Coordinates of N, CA, C and O in Angstrom, one line a residue:
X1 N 221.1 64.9 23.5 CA 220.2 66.0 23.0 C 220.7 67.3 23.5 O 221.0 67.4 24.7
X2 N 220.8 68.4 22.7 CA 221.4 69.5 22.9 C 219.7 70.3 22.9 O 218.7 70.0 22.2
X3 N 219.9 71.5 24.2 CA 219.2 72.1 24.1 C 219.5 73.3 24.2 O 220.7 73.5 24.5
X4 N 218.5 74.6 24.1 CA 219.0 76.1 23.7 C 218.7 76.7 25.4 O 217.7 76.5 26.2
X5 N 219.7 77.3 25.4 CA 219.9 78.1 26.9 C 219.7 79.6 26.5 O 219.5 80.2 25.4
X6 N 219.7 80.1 27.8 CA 220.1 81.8 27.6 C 221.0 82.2 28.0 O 221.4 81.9 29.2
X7 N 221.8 83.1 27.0 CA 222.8 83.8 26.3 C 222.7 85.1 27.9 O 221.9 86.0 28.1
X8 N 223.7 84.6 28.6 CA 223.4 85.8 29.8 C 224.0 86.9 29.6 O 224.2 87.7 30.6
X9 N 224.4 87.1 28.6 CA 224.9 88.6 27.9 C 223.6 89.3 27.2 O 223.7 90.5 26.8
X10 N 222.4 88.6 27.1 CA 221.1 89.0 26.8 C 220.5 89.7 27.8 O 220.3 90.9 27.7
X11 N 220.3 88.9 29.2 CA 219.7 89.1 30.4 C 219.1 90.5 30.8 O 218.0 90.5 31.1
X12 N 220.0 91.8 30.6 CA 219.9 92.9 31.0 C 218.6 93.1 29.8 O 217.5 93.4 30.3
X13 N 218.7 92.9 28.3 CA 217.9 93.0 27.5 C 216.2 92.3 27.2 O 215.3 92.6 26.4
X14 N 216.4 91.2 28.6 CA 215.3 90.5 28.7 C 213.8 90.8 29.5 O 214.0 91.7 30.3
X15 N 212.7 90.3 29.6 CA 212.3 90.9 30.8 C 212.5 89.6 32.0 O 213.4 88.8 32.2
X16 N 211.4 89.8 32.8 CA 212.0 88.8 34.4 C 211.5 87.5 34.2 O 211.7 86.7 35.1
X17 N 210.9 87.2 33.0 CA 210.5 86.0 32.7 C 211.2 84.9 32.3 O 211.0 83.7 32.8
X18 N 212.2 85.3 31.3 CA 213.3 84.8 30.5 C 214.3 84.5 31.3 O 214.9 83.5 30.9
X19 N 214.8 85.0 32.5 CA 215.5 83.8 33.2 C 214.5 82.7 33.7 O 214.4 81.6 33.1
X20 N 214.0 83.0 34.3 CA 212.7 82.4 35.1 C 212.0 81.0 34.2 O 211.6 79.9 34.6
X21 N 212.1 81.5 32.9 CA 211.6 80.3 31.9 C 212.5 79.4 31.6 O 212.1 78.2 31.8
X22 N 214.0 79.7 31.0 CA 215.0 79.0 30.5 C 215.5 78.1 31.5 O 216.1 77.0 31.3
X23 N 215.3 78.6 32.9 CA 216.2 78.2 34.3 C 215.4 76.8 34.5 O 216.0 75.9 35.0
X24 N 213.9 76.7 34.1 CA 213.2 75.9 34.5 C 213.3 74.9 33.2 O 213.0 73.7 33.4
X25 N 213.6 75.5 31.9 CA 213.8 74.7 30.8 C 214.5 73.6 30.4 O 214.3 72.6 29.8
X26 N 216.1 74.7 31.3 CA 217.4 73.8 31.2 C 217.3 72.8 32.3 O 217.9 71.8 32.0
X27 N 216.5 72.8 33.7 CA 216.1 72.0 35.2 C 215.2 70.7 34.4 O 215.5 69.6 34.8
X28 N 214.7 70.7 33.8 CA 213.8 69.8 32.8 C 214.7 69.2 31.7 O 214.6 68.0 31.8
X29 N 215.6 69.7 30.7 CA 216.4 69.7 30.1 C 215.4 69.0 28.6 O 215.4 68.0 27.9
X30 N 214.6 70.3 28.6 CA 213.6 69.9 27.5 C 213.6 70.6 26.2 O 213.9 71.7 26.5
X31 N 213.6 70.6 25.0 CA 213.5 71.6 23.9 C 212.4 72.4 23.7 O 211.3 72.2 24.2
X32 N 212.5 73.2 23.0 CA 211.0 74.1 22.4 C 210.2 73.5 21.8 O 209.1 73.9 21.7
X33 N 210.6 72.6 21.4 CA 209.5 71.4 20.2 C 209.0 70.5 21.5 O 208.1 69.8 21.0
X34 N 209.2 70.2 22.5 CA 209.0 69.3 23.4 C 207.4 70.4 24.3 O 206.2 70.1 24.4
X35 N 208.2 71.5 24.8 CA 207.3 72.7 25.0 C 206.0 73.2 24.1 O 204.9 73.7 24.5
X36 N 206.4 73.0 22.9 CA 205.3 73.6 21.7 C 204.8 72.9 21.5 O 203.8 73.2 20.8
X37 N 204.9 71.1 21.9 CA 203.6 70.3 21.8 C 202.7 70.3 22.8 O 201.5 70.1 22.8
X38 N 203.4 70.6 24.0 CA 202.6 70.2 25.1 C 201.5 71.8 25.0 O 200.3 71.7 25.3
X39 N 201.9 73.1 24.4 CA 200.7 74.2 24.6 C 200.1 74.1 23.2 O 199.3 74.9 22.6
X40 N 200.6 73.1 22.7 CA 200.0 73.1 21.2 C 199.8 74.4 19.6 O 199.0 74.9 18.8
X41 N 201.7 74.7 20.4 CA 202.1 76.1 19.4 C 203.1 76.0 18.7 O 203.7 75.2 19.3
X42 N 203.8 76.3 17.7 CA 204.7 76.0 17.0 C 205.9 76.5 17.9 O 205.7 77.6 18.5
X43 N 207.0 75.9 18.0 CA 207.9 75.6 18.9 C 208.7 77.7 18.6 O 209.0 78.5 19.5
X44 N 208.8 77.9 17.6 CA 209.4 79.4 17.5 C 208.5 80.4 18.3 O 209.0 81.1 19.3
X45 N 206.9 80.6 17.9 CA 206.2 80.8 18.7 C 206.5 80.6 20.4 O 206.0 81.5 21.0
X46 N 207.0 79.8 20.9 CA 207.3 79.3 22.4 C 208.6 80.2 22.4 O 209.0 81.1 23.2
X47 N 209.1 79.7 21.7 CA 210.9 80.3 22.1 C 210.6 82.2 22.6 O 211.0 82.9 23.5
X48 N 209.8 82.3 21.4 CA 209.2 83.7 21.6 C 208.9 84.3 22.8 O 209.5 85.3 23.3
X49 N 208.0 83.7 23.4 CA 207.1 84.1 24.2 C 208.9 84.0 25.8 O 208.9 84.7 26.8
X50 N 209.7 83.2 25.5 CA 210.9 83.2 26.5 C 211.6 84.2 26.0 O 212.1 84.9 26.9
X51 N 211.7 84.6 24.9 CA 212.8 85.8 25.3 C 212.0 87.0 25.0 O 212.5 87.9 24.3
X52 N 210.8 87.1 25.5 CA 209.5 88.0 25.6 C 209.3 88.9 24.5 O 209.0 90.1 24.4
X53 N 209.5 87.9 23.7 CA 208.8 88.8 22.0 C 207.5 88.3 21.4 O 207.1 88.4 20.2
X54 N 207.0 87.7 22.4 CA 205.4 87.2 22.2 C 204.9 87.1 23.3 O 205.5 86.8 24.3
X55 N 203.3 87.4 23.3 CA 202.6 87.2 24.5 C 202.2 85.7 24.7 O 201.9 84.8 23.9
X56 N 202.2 85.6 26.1 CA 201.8 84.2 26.4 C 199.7 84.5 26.7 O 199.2 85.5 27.1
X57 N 199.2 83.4 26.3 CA 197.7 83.4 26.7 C 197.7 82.9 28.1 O 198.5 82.1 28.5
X58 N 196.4 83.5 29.1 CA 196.0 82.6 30.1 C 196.4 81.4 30.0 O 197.3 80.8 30.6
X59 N 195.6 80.8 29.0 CA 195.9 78.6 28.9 C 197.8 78.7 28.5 O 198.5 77.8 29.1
X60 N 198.4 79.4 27.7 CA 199.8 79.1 27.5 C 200.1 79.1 29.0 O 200.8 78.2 29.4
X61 N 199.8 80.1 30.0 CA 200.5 80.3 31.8 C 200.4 78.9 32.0 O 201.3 78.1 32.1
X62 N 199.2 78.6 32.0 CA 198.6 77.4 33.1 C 199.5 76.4 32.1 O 200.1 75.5 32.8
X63 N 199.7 76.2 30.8 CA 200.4 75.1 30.9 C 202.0 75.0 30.5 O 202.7 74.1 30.1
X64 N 202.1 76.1 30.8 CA 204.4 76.7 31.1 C 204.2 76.0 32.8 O 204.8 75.0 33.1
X65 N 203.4 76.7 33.5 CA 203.5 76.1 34.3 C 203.6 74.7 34.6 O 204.5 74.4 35.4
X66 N 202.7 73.9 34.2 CA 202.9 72.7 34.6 C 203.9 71.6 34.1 O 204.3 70.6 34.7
X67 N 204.2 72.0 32.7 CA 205.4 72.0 31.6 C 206.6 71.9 32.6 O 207.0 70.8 33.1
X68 N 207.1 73.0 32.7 CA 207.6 73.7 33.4 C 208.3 73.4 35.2 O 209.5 73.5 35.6
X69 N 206.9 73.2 36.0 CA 207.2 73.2 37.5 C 207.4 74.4 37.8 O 208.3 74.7 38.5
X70 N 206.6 75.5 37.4 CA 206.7 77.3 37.9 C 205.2 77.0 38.1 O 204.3 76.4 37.6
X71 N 205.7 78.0 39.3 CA 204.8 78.4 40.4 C 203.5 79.5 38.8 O 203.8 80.4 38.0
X72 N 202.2 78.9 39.0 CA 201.6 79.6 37.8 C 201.5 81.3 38.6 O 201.6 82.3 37.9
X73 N 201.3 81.4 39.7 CA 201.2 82.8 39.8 C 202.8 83.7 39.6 O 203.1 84.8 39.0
X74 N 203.4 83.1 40.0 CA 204.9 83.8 39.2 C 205.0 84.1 37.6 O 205.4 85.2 37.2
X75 N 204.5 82.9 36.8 CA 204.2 83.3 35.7 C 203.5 84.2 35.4 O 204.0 85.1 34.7
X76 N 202.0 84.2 35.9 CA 201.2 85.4 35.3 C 201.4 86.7 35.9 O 200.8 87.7 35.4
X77 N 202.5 86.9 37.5 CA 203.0 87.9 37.3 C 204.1 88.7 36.6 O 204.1 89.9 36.6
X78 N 205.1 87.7 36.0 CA 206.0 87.6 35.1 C 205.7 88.3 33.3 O 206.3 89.1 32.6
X79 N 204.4 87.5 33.3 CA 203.8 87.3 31.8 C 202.6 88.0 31.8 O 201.6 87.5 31.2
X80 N 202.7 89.5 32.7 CA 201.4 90.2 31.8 C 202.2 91.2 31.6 O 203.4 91.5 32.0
X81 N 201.1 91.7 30.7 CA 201.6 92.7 30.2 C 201.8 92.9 28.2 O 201.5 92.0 27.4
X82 N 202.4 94.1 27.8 CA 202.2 93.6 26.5 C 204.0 93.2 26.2 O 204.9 93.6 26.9
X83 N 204.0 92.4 25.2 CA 205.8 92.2 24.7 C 206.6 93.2 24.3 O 206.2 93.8 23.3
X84 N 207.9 93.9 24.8 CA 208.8 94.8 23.6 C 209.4 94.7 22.9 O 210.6 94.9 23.1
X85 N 208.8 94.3 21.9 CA 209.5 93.3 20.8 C 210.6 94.2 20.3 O 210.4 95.3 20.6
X86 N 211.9 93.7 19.4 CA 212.9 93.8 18.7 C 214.0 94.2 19.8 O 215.1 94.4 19.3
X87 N 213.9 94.3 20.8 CA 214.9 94.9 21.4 C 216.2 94.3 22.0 O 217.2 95.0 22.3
X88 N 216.0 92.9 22.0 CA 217.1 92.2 22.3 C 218.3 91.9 20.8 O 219.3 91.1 21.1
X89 N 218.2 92.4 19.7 CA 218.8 92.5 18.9 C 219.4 93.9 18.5 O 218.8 94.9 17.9
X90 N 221.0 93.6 19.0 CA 222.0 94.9 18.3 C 221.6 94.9 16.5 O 221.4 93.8 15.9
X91 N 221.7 96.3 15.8 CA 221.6 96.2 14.7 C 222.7 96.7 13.9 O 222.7 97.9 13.7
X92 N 223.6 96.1 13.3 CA 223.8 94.8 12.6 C 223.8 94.0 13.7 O 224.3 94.4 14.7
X93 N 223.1 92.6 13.5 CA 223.5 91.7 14.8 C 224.4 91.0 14.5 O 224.8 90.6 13.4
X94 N 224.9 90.9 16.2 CA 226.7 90.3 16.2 C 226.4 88.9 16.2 O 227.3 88.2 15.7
X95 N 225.2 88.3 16.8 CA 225.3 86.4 16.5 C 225.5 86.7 15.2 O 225.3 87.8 14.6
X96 N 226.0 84.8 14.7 CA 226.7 84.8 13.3 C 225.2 84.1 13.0 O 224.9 84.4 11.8
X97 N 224.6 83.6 13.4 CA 223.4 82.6 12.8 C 222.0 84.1 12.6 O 221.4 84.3 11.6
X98 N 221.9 84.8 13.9 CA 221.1 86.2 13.0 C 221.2 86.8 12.7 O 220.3 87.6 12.7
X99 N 223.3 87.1 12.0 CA 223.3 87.8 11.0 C 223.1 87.2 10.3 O 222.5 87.9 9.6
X100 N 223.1 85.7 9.5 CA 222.8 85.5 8.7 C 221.2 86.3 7.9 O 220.8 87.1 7.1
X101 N 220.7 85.4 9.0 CA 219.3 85.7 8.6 C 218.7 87.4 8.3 O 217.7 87.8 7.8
X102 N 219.7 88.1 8.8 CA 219.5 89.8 8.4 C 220.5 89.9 7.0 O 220.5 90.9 6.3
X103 N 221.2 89.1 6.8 CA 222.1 89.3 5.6 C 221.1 88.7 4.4 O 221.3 88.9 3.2
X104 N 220.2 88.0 5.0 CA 219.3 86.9 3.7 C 218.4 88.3 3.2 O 218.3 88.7 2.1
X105 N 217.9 88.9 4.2 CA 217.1 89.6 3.7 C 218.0 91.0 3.5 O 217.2 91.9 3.9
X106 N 218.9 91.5 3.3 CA 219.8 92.4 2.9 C 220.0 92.1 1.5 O 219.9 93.1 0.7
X107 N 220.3 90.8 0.9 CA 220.7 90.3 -0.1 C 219.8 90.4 -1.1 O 219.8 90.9 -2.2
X108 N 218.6 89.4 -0.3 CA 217.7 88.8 -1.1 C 215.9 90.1 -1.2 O 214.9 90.1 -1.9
X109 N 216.3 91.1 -0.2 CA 215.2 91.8 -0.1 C 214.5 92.4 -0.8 O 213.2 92.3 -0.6
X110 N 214.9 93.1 -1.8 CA 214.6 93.7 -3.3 C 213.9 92.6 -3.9 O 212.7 92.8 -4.3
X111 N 214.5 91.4 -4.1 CA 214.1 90.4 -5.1 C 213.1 90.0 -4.5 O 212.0 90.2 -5.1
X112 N 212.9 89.4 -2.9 CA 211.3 89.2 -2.6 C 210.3 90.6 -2.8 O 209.1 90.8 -3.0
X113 N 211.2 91.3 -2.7 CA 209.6 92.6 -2.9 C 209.5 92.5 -4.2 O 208.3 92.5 -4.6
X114 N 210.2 92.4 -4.9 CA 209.6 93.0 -6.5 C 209.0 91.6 -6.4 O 207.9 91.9 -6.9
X115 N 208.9 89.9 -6.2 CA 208.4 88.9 -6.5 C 206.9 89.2 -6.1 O 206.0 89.3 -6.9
X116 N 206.8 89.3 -4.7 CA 205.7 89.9 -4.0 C 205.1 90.8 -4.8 O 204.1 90.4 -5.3
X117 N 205.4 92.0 -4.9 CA 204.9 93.1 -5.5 C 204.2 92.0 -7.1 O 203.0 92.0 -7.2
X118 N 204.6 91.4 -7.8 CA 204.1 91.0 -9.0 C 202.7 90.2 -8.7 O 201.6 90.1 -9.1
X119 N 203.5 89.4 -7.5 CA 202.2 88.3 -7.3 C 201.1 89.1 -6.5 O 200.0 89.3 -7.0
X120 N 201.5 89.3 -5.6 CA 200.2 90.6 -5.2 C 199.6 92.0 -4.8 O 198.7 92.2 -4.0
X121 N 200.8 93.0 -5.9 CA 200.1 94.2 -6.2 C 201.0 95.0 -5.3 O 202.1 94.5 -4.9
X122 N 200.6 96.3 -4.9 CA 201.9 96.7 -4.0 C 201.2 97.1 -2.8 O 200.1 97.6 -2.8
X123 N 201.9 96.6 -1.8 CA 201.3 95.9 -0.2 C 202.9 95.7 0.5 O 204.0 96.1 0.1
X124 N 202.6 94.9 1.7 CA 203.3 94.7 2.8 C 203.0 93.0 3.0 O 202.1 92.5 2.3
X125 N 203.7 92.3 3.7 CA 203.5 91.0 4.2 C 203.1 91.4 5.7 O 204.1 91.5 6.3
X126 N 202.2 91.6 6.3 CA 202.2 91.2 7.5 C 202.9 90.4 8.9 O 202.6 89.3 9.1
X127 N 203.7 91.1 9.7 CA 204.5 90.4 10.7 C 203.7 90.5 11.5 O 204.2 90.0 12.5
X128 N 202.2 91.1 11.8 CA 201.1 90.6 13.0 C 200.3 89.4 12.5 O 200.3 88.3 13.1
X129 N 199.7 89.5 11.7 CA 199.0 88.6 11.0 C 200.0 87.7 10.6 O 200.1 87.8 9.3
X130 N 201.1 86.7 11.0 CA 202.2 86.2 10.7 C 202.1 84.8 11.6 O 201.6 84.8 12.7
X131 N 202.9 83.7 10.9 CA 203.3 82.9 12.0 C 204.7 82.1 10.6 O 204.8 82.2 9.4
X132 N 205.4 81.5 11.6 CA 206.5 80.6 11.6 C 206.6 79.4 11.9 O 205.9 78.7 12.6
X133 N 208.0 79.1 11.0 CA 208.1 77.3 11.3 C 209.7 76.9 11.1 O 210.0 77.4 10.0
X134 N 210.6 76.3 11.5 CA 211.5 76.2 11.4 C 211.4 74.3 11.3 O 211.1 73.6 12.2
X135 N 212.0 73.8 9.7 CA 211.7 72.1 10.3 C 213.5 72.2 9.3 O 214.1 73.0 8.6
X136 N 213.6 71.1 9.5 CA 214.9 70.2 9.1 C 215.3 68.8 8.2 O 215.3 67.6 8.5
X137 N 215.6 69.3 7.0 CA 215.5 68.4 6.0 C 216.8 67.6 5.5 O 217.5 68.3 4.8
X138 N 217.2 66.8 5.6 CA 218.3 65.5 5.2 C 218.2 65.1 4.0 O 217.2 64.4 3.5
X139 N 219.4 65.5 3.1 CA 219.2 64.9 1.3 C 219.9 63.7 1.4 O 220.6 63.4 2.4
X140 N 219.7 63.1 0.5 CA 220.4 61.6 0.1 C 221.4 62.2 0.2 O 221.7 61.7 -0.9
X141 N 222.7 63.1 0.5 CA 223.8 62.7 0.6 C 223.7 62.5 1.8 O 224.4 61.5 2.2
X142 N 223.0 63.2 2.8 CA 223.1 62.9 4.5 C 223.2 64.3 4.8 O 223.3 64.5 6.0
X143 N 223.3 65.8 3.7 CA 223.9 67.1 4.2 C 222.1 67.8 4.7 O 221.1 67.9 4.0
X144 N 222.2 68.3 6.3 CA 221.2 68.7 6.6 C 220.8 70.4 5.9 O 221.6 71.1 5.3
X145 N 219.5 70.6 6.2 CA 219.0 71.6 5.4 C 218.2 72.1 6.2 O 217.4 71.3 6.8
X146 N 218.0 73.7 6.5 CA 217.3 74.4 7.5 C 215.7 75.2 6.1 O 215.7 75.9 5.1
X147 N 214.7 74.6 6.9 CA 213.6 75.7 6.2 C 213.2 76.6 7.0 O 213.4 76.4 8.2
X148 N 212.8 77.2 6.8 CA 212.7 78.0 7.4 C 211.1 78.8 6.6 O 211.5 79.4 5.6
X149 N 209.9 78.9 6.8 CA 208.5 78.9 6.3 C 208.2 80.5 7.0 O 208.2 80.5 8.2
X150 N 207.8 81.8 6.2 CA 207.5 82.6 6.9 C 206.0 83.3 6.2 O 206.0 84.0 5.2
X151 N 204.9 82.9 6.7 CA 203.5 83.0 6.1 C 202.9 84.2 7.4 O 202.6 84.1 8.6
X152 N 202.9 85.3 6.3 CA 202.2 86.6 6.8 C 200.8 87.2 5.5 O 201.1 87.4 4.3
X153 N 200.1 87.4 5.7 CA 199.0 88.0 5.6 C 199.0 89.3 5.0 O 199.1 90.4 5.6
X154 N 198.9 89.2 3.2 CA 199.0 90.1 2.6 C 198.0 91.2 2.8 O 196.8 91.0 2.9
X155 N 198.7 92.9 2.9 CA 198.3 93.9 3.4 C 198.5 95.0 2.1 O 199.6 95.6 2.1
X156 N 197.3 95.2 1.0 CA 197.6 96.1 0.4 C 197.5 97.5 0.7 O 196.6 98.1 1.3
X157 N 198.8 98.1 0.2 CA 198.0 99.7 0.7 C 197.3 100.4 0.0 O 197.1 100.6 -1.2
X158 N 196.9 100.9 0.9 CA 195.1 101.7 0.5 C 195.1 103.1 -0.2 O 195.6 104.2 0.1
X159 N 194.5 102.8 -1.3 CA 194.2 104.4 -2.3 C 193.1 105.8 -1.3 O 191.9 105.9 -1.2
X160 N 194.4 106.7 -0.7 CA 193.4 108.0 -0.1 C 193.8 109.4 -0.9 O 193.2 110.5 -0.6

């Protein structure tokens, strides 16, 4: 079983949590899908909340910790506060797997807005009102296939 570490060329970009989480991650040698059932959150959601682009809840501390083996007051001194999200990403990013995913919507961007725009009117998709899912599909030849599910909360804008 391969699991996801941190990238310590991130580190400076992280906050003090994100060693502190992964350190105890890789000491366990557990996945995010392993972690995301035990707080009962979708495993991206979790990954989030480690390289501190999501907030963790009271009940998510108490049960990283126990998950985990961290001390819970280290956590919720670690884990308050609000997230600064986007920051650990250079833009163009230099990973090859999230450039992809900035290249999907470079390519394909126009085409989801104008699809959107038809189906409902002219608006925004919501990245607060949002959540994710990453699952893994195998075709009868055996070649694996990434989904990748992104359901946000249509936001029209308002006539002033």
């Amino acid at each position: 079983m391969s699991i996801a570490t941190l990238d310590t060329a991130l580190v400076h970009r992280l906050p003090a949590s994100s060693p502190t989480l992964f350190e105890a991650k890789a000491k366990k040698n557990i996945t995010f899908e392993t972690i995301a059932k035990e707080l009962g959150r979708e495993e991206v959601a979790v990954a989030a909340i480690f390289y501190g682009q999501a907030r963790a809840s009271p009940e998510d501390i108490q049960k990283l910790s126990s998950v985990l083996g961290i001390q819970q007051s280290t956590l919720e001194q670690q884990l308050q506060g609000f997230p600064d999200r986007g920051r650990t990403v250079d833009m163009p990013p230099k990973e090859p797997l999230i450039y992809r995913l900035f290249e999907i919507v470079q390519n394909y961007g126009y085409a989801y807005k104008a699809v959107l725009n038809e189906k409902f009117g002219d608006g925004i998709m919501s990245a607060i009102s949002f959540s994710t899912k990453v699952e893994k599909e195998t075709d009868k030849d055996g070649n694996n296939w990434a989904i990748i599910t992104l359901r946000g909360k249509w936001l029209p804008y308002s006539r002033f």
